[in-house]
Amino acid sequence: HQISQALEDTDDDEVDNDNVVQDEDNTNTNKPQRKRVVLDVQNNAPTFTYEITLPITATATTTTTTTATTDSNTAASASTIASSSASATAAATTWNSANDVGLTLAQTTRTGDSSTEISESRLQVDDTLRSITLEEQTVLDQKYNTICTNGEDGIDGSVQILVEDDQNNNNNIGTEIKNENGIVVSRVVRGGLAWKAGVRAGDKLLATSATMGEKIWPKSTLDGVRSAISSRKLMSSTMKFQFQRSDETLIGESELVQEFELSLSRPMGIHIEDTKDGFVQISGFTDDVPTYVKSKLQVGDRIIAADASIGSKLWPISSVEGAVSAVTTRLPGQPVRLRFERVVKSGTDLSSLLQQQQQQQQQQQQQQQQGNKRENSSLANDLLLTYTKYQTKEEEILGDTNTQLLSRCRDVLKRYISVYDPTAERSTSRTGVPALVADRVLEALADASASIDAKTLSLLMNSYIVCNKPKDALNTFEAAVGLSADGSSIETKTKIEGKKKGGEQIIPSRNGLNLYTATDLIRAHSLLGDAASATRVLAAMEGKVDMNVDNIKVMEWNTKLNVDTKCYNTVLAAIANSQDLSIDVAEELYNTMCEPVLFNTPRPKKNVVTYNTMISAYARIGRRKDAFALLKEMMDAGLKPDKYTITSLVKSVVEDEDIDTARNLLSDMKKAGIKGDVVGYNIVIRALCDKSQWFEAKQIVAEMEARGISPDGKTYGLLMNGLLRLNKPGPCLTLFESACADQRTAVLTENVQLYTTAITAAATIGDYERALELVSRMTFAGVKPNMKTLTALMGACITGNQSQFAVDVYKKIENPDGYAMLIGVRGYCLNGDFDTALNIVDQNRFMSGKQIMSSYNYIIGSALKVKNFAIARQAMDVLLENNFIPSKFTFKAILENLGLLSKAKRTQETIVNNSETDLGEEFQYLLYVLDGLDKRKLQSTGQMYSCLLLEGARLGGLYRKIASLIAKSRSDAFAFDSGVSLTQMDENRQPKLLSWYDLLQNYSNYKEKLHELELPNVRVRINEREIRHVLQAENGVSYGYKRRRSFAGSRAKR
């Protein structure tokens, strides 16, 4: 039971897998590994890239080659294989200094003076993945007398380190590293596995293996490397690392390759093939290959990477299918940037090669522009013809007569409908191929000015319906028949015109109207949830011309059709699922149908689908008793329940939170001879996950698999969401990767929902590189990211402090919803673009009130955090002008980002001489907020009021004087949680001041006449927990006056 075992392993560090065994068996760390060295040009100096494979678990290293034979359906652990003398050669598995990886990595950060800083924190690449600071490492080296040098010579066990002073001398760090953020090798143990593989201090880490498979993915942070190794451990015992170095001594016996990039548009005119060593190689050219392509490429060149559809990174390509996906996912005319590599032959003059490469780079942009002009042909089509089952070229619809034309159209439509699976997990199957074919067929028929018969019309409508495009089906009906699709007498003006300029169009004809096309019409209305139109069409079919539905008269079709049970069931489903019509209308239609008797009846008979539709309707509205009563009626009529009946009943009891009854219903299906499916179990799993009862949901999965029912993609999605709800993103990712690793469940993961959930989990742990890897994987798997995917990716970039990338992703969302806008606002704020963030909130159409308030709070908090008080004032003004009321979260965001919550604890601190960096800007902003609240007659919180007074006391001088006046003028300060005002303002006072901010700025003008003016109102809502803090704050700004005892008096009255 695959999924049960995967769930059990979500908290473990090891997973038994055939791939792990094979990986170990084929890994021989003592065997010299042939390096692949890449020749590149950076700063007029060559750099070389090489790849090595290292063990990442303690049991991975063997001193002799181990051979084992395992069954394909049995997963055996590495320790079992190593100890089995019957099926394997004896292997001595040891773990000592000689078998230690001995590799430590550091983060490099580009600084403003074109140099690179190395982080204090380091990552030890071993079984612990421990983070250690440079200071801690130095202490350990001194404790164990470790010899540390930066040269090549040294005894085994000593350490080669990256001496930071050598950065300026270019002894260890390559020229490419000096101006880039990335990861560098900070120390290597001599004699360790990394040392033996050729890794040296100063080498730059470029990429590591993916969680599963042989692909490698770029890495730029230590957190990304740690996450990659942790997840790889579950799938394999070894991992591939790609390093880069500026060192010509690497050439040696290595394979030297030259990398270059080209931006090509279709048609490219090349043939490609998979090679035995895992590369995608050019095997030839087509007859119409563009001159530009042939001049730049050669047979034997390899395609190693393509640019991602999101961002500017290049993602590796290791198969022809990956190359096909990279090309075919682009829009027509959109170029794809490909990275090629070419093996440099022995004896080649490298200096001339480097010079030639530099010249090519200088001319690349001009050559790309020339190469983008192509003739009509397509590499995508050539590739798809070879590697897909069905041809994607546009079908030619030919015929001498109208009959031949319609016959050819039907053949084409049948072909594409028959191979289309609307329930497939891949989103590429949801791109609506039958609908696209129907569009081409209609264009051809319109160009021929043909009329459509009933058979062809039914196929056309079904092509749109299976692709979930019911509106196109309705338009096709109106254009082909000339009747209104809603069954009314309204004249239709729908026309389908051809591409020719002669005004050709489809000729309407009643020959397209029969029972099947009318039933398809009802199905289309049912998909749209338009129960009224479905009922009106049914009445038109029965000839009920005097009937009005939803105050619209039914049209006379002059053709009475023999309505069957399927028509009634379709209309019944539309009514039952409608939000406009009540269940009473569905019951009325249900009661008009005849009982399922053996003899003929004047009206259609009820069948199992009829009962299931009504039971489902009762379950949806929570009428459990009626659902079970209908089940009894169904069985009394001699009809046997099926899996859809039980599923509807399960839904009804789950609505009552009766999980035990739901489990009993599912278990009784086998006893009743009903073959169950995964849908009923998913309903129970969803209910348990919604209640955070994840382990109970896991038990349901085990029961399901024990009964021979396999989980589907939705099952995995529910369990992954349940883990996220429990704040367990790590196990969520582990479950997803476990499903991807098994060939039996890998296809289930190839849908946008599961990838989006996995990306959300990566965002939760702040691993944006993992999120980018998942986006790239789903793209190459043919799964198109949707808006929720991109929103989750934005969240990952924000948690990973990659605000610019989050902004770039937001720009790619064409019609963002409210939540996407909220995340976009955060990205722009973190990027310092507050004006754009405010425009998004001001011009929004889809954000809810809660999302708008959250956006304003984030803008205000982010602006205050960087001391941008002008934006913070503007945001507060817009918030109040749009009639929003600041919440406690607004005030908390203000105080936290001003740093006043920590200062509030120092109630006795006073500033005698203000420094240049502490000019009371925080106090002034709080006065500005207080004035804005006074204009709207709104209250502030007791916490904000006390922090304002404490800040005035801390600053002293004029600020303390203003704070004392604020405390004195508080009008509604003693409102407890009940909201009752305990003080009343005298309305017969002198005119009050304009604002507190005005008083602070022009205090000298008001000082002599303060007693003649009324101070601005201060409204404060204080709960009982804040009383002590408010009293303490008010006492801190008093000037020898008798301490106010208003609180005590008020509490005595209470």
XYZ file of C-alpha atoms in Angstrom, residues 62-422:
361
model
C 31.248 1.264 0.402
C 34.890 0.264 0.018
C 34.081 -2.422 -2.568
C 31.582 -2.651 -5.357
C 28.254 -4.115 -4.174
C 26.010 -6.084 -6.484
C 22.376 -6.902 -5.644
C 19.327 -8.265 -7.395
C 15.912 -7.011 -6.243
C 12.381 -7.464 -7.467
C 10.907 -4.409 -9.213
C 7.922 -4.287 -6.857
C 9.924 -4.758 -3.634
C 11.743 -1.949 -1.854
C 14.760 -3.098 0.179
C 16.849 -0.990 2.497
C 20.514 -0.343 1.852
C 21.533 -2.021 5.090
C 19.615 -5.174 4.143
C 21.293 -5.344 0.751
C 24.744 -4.780 2.238
C 24.311 -7.596 4.797
C 22.816 -10.149 2.421
C 25.438 -12.740 1.505
C 22.995 -14.746 -0.592
C 22.269 -12.086 -3.159
C 25.151 -9.666 -2.838
C 28.893 -9.599 -2.682
C 30.125 -8.842 0.821
C 30.682 -5.142 1.326
C 32.478 -3.459 4.159
C 30.465 -0.395 5.089
C 32.497 1.942 7.216
C 32.303 5.551 8.237
C 35.623 7.124 9.109
C 37.587 10.207 8.206
C 38.619 8.698 4.899
C 35.004 8.118 3.972
C 33.794 11.495 5.256
C 32.700 14.075 2.676
C 34.745 16.769 4.401
C 33.142 19.758 2.700
C 31.995 23.095 4.122
C 30.157 25.813 2.162
C 29.767 29.552 2.734
C 27.489 32.237 1.321
C 28.990 35.000 -0.797
C 27.315 38.397 -1.079
C 28.088 41.085 -3.637
C 28.886 44.481 -2.122
C 28.755 47.940 -3.622
C 32.520 48.206 -4.228
C 32.564 45.321 -6.741
C 33.891 42.907 -4.123
C 32.458 39.901 -2.374
C 31.816 39.294 1.314
C 31.747 35.793 2.775
C 29.117 35.019 5.392
C 30.006 34.103 8.962
C 27.601 31.154 8.893
C 28.816 27.998 7.147
C 27.099 24.741 6.153
C 28.772 21.390 6.737
C 27.876 18.996 3.923
C 27.605 15.768 5.899
C 24.923 13.644 7.503
C 24.097 16.369 10.057
C 23.862 19.417 7.726
C 24.890 21.516 10.692
C 25.269 25.289 10.463
C 28.413 26.564 12.120
C 29.926 30.019 12.390
C 33.509 30.804 11.451
C 34.282 31.538 15.103
C 32.898 28.180 16.251
C 34.870 26.369 13.562
C 38.064 28.126 14.603
C 37.540 27.081 18.239
C 37.018 23.461 17.183
C 40.116 23.513 14.990
C 42.187 24.782 17.910
C 40.692 22.214 20.269
C 41.542 19.267 18.017
C 44.804 20.756 16.654
C 43.527 20.703 13.091
C 46.106 21.834 10.532
C 44.561 24.514 8.300
C 46.368 25.826 5.219
C 45.277 27.226 1.892
C 47.705 25.400 -0.364
C 47.478 22.135 -2.264
C 49.975 20.206 -0.104
C 49.101 18.692 3.246
C 48.605 15.416 5.062
C 45.318 13.525 5.090
C 43.020 14.926 7.727
C 44.358 18.444 7.403
C 42.110 21.141 5.977
C 42.422 23.420 2.979
C 40.652 26.657 3.810
C 39.595 29.712 1.902
C 41.625 32.580 3.306
C 39.543 35.717 2.986
C 42.630 37.885 2.600
C 43.319 36.039 -0.639
C 40.167 37.426 -2.226
C 42.024 40.520 -3.317
C 44.927 38.435 -4.612
C 42.595 36.142 -6.533
C 44.314 33.036 -5.072
C 41.182 31.115 -4.197
C 38.134 32.932 -5.434
C 37.570 32.891 -9.179
C 36.904 36.069 -11.109
C 33.259 35.109 -11.684
C 32.615 34.811 -7.960
C 33.915 38.257 -7.154
C 30.846 40.110 -8.421
C 28.075 37.622 -7.729
C 25.932 36.332 -4.931
C 26.363 32.618 -4.558
C 27.919 29.740 -2.643
C 31.642 29.061 -2.308
C 33.614 26.162 -0.810
C 35.176 27.549 2.363
C 37.054 24.427 3.515
C 37.863 20.901 2.293
C 39.340 18.067 4.363
C 42.338 16.569 2.591
C 41.803 12.888 1.972
C 38.027 13.193 2.259
C 35.610 12.211 -0.467
C 35.170 15.770 -1.722
C 38.951 16.250 -1.879
C 39.416 12.998 -3.782
C 36.721 14.062 -6.230
C 38.688 17.224 -7.002
C 36.869 19.877 -4.950
C 39.086 22.671 -3.655
C 38.526 25.672 -1.407
C 37.314 28.634 -3.434
C 35.327 26.576 -5.935
C 31.872 27.959 -6.560
C 28.840 25.677 -6.138
C 26.447 26.176 -9.042
C 23.829 23.436 -8.744
C 22.810 20.213 -6.999
C 20.712 17.201 -7.889
C 16.953 17.482 -7.882
C 14.998 15.641 -5.216
C 14.484 12.789 -7.643
C 16.058 11.817 -10.935
C 19.301 12.896 -12.546
C 18.481 16.550 -13.219
C 20.401 19.271 -11.428
C 18.959 22.608 -10.325
C 20.759 25.917 -9.681
C 21.444 26.959 -6.084
C 22.374 30.369 -4.715
C 21.756 30.136 -0.942
C 22.855 27.819 1.852
C 19.238 27.282 2.871
C 18.488 26.076 -0.632
C 21.374 23.592 -0.496
C 20.313 22.299 2.917
C 16.728 21.843 1.744
C 17.863 20.069 -1.434
C 20.086 17.619 0.471
C 17.420 16.948 3.099
C 14.789 16.071 0.513
C 17.268 14.121 -1.662
C 18.104 11.885 1.312
C 14.604 10.477 1.200
C 14.987 9.448 -2.438
C 18.657 8.517 -2.817
C 21.895 8.051 -0.904
C 24.042 10.079 -3.306
C 23.854 13.527 -4.801
C 25.427 15.275 -7.750
C 27.150 18.635 -7.194
C 28.210 21.065 -9.918
C 31.166 23.340 -9.173
C 32.998 26.044 -11.095
C 36.646 27.090 -10.905
C 39.081 29.377 -12.680
C 41.874 26.843 -13.048
C 43.328 25.474 -16.289
C 44.796 22.473 -14.466
C 41.318 20.950 -14.479
C 41.532 20.256 -18.195
C 43.809 17.215 -17.913
C 41.996 14.114 -19.049
C 38.577 15.715 -18.587
C 36.031 16.258 -21.311
C 36.295 19.925 -22.246
C 33.124 21.514 -23.601
C 32.276 25.013 -24.775
C 28.923 26.514 -23.761
C 26.993 29.121 -25.730
C 23.441 30.427 -25.852
C 21.075 31.179 -28.737
C 17.569 32.599 -28.833
C 15.649 30.714 -31.506
C 12.103 30.884 -32.774
C 10.154 28.188 -34.520
C 10.965 26.675 -36.959
C 14.458 25.794 -35.786
C 15.074 23.171 -38.456
C 16.972 20.670 -36.275
C 16.526 17.026 -35.350
C 17.365 15.945 -31.802
C 17.795 12.635 -30.007
C 18.535 11.251 -26.557
C 22.060 9.910 -26.007
C 23.154 7.060 -23.762
C 25.051 9.421 -21.457
C 21.918 11.472 -20.724
C 22.293 14.382 -23.145
C 19.948 15.791 -25.797
C 22.041 15.916 -28.951
C 21.512 17.434 -32.406
C 21.374 14.535 -34.854
C 20.729 16.469 -38.076
C 19.012 19.346 -39.834
C 15.835 19.629 -41.895
C 15.864 20.625 -45.540
C 14.503 24.098 -44.768
C 16.806 24.847 -41.834
C 17.431 28.615 -41.524
C 20.917 29.713 -42.524
C 21.436 31.385 -39.156
C 20.811 28.127 -37.277
C 23.049 26.007 -39.517
C 25.889 28.510 -39.223
C 25.794 28.414 -35.430
C 25.072 24.758 -34.674
C 26.719 21.485 -35.575
C 25.682 17.858 -35.478
C 26.690 16.594 -32.045
C 25.964 19.847 -30.204
C 23.992 19.283 -27.018
C 20.969 21.168 -25.679
C 21.572 21.405 -21.934
C 19.191 24.125 -20.697
C 16.272 26.372 -21.641
C 14.955 29.548 -20.106
C 12.018 29.148 -17.736
C 8.637 30.599 -18.600
C 8.868 32.574 -15.322
C 11.990 34.525 -14.477
C 15.304 34.663 -16.293
C 16.908 31.470 -15.045
C 17.916 28.640 -17.339
C 16.652 25.220 -16.303
C 18.393 22.005 -17.327
C 17.153 19.756 -20.124
C 17.982 16.065 -19.997
C 15.502 14.495 -22.421
C 13.857 15.101 -25.762
C 10.509 15.413 -23.969
C 11.927 18.305 -21.945
C 13.086 20.034 -25.110
C 9.657 19.521 -26.683
C 7.970 21.055 -23.648
C 10.342 24.039 -23.617
C 9.547 24.784 -27.260
C 5.826 24.010 -27.446
C 4.843 25.927 -24.311
C 5.814 29.205 -25.975
C 3.405 31.412 -27.805
C 3.680 31.476 -31.613
C 6.602 33.693 -32.623
C 7.972 33.825 -29.082
C 11.680 32.848 -29.052
C 13.114 30.396 -26.547
C 16.611 30.886 -25.172
C 18.576 27.637 -25.302
C 21.990 26.829 -23.906
C 24.136 24.519 -26.012
C 27.466 22.874 -25.399
C 30.026 21.594 -27.881
C 32.846 19.162 -27.114
C 36.227 20.797 -27.742
C 38.430 18.446 -29.723
C 41.892 17.529 -28.521
C 44.622 19.855 -29.789
C 42.327 22.859 -30.214
C 44.007 26.229 -29.649
C 42.123 27.509 -26.577
C 43.293 31.099 -27.004
C 41.797 31.330 -30.474
C 38.687 29.586 -29.215
C 38.257 32.109 -26.432
C 38.767 34.985 -28.856
C 36.198 33.532 -31.211
C 33.726 33.088 -28.342
C 34.143 36.704 -27.274
C 33.423 37.892 -30.807
C 30.330 35.720 -30.934
C 29.056 37.214 -27.700
C 29.489 40.751 -29.032
C 27.531 39.962 -32.209
C 24.920 37.757 -30.572
C 22.168 40.347 -30.268
C 22.381 41.397 -33.918
C 22.506 37.794 -35.095
C 19.482 36.894 -32.976
C 17.457 39.641 -34.599
C 18.396 38.337 -38.026
C 17.648 34.783 -36.971
C 14.166 35.579 -35.728
C 12.901 36.007 -39.303
C 11.715 32.550 -40.295
C 9.595 30.803 -42.884
C 6.562 28.667 -42.089
C 7.650 25.339 -40.558
C 7.820 24.149 -36.992
C 10.297 22.254 -34.886
C 7.477 21.766 -32.385
C 5.389 20.027 -35.021
C 8.336 17.865 -36.113
C 9.025 16.859 -32.546
C 5.397 16.216 -31.712
C 4.994 14.089 -34.825
C 7.786 11.866 -33.531
C 7.057 11.814 -29.829
C 3.269 12.121 -29.483
C 0.605 9.642 -30.433
C -1.566 11.968 -32.454
C -0.722 14.547 -35.061
C -1.290 18.163 -34.037
C -1.173 19.659 -37.488
C -4.269 21.423 -38.624
C -6.634 18.975 -40.320
C -7.570 19.687 -43.917
C -11.295 19.390 -44.458
C -11.953 18.619 -48.091
C -14.920 17.357 -50.066
C -16.734 17.946 -53.323
C -20.218 18.070 -51.815
C -21.827 19.229 -48.609
C -22.359 15.603 -47.558
C -18.711 14.737 -48.020
C -17.685 17.834 -46.127
C -19.930 17.012 -43.151
C -18.766 13.390 -43.172
C -15.126 14.488 -43.054
C -15.918 16.908 -40.237
C -17.574 14.159 -38.193
C -14.550 11.886 -38.647
C -12.205 14.596 -37.396
C -14.394 15.451 -34.402
C -14.844 11.805 -33.409
C -11.125 11.253 -33.542
C -10.232 14.073 -31.163
C -13.161 13.481 -28.782
C -12.250 9.796 -28.478
C -8.679 10.485 -27.320
C -9.505 13.399 -25.044
C -9.651 12.679 -21.316
C -11.306 15.547 -19.420
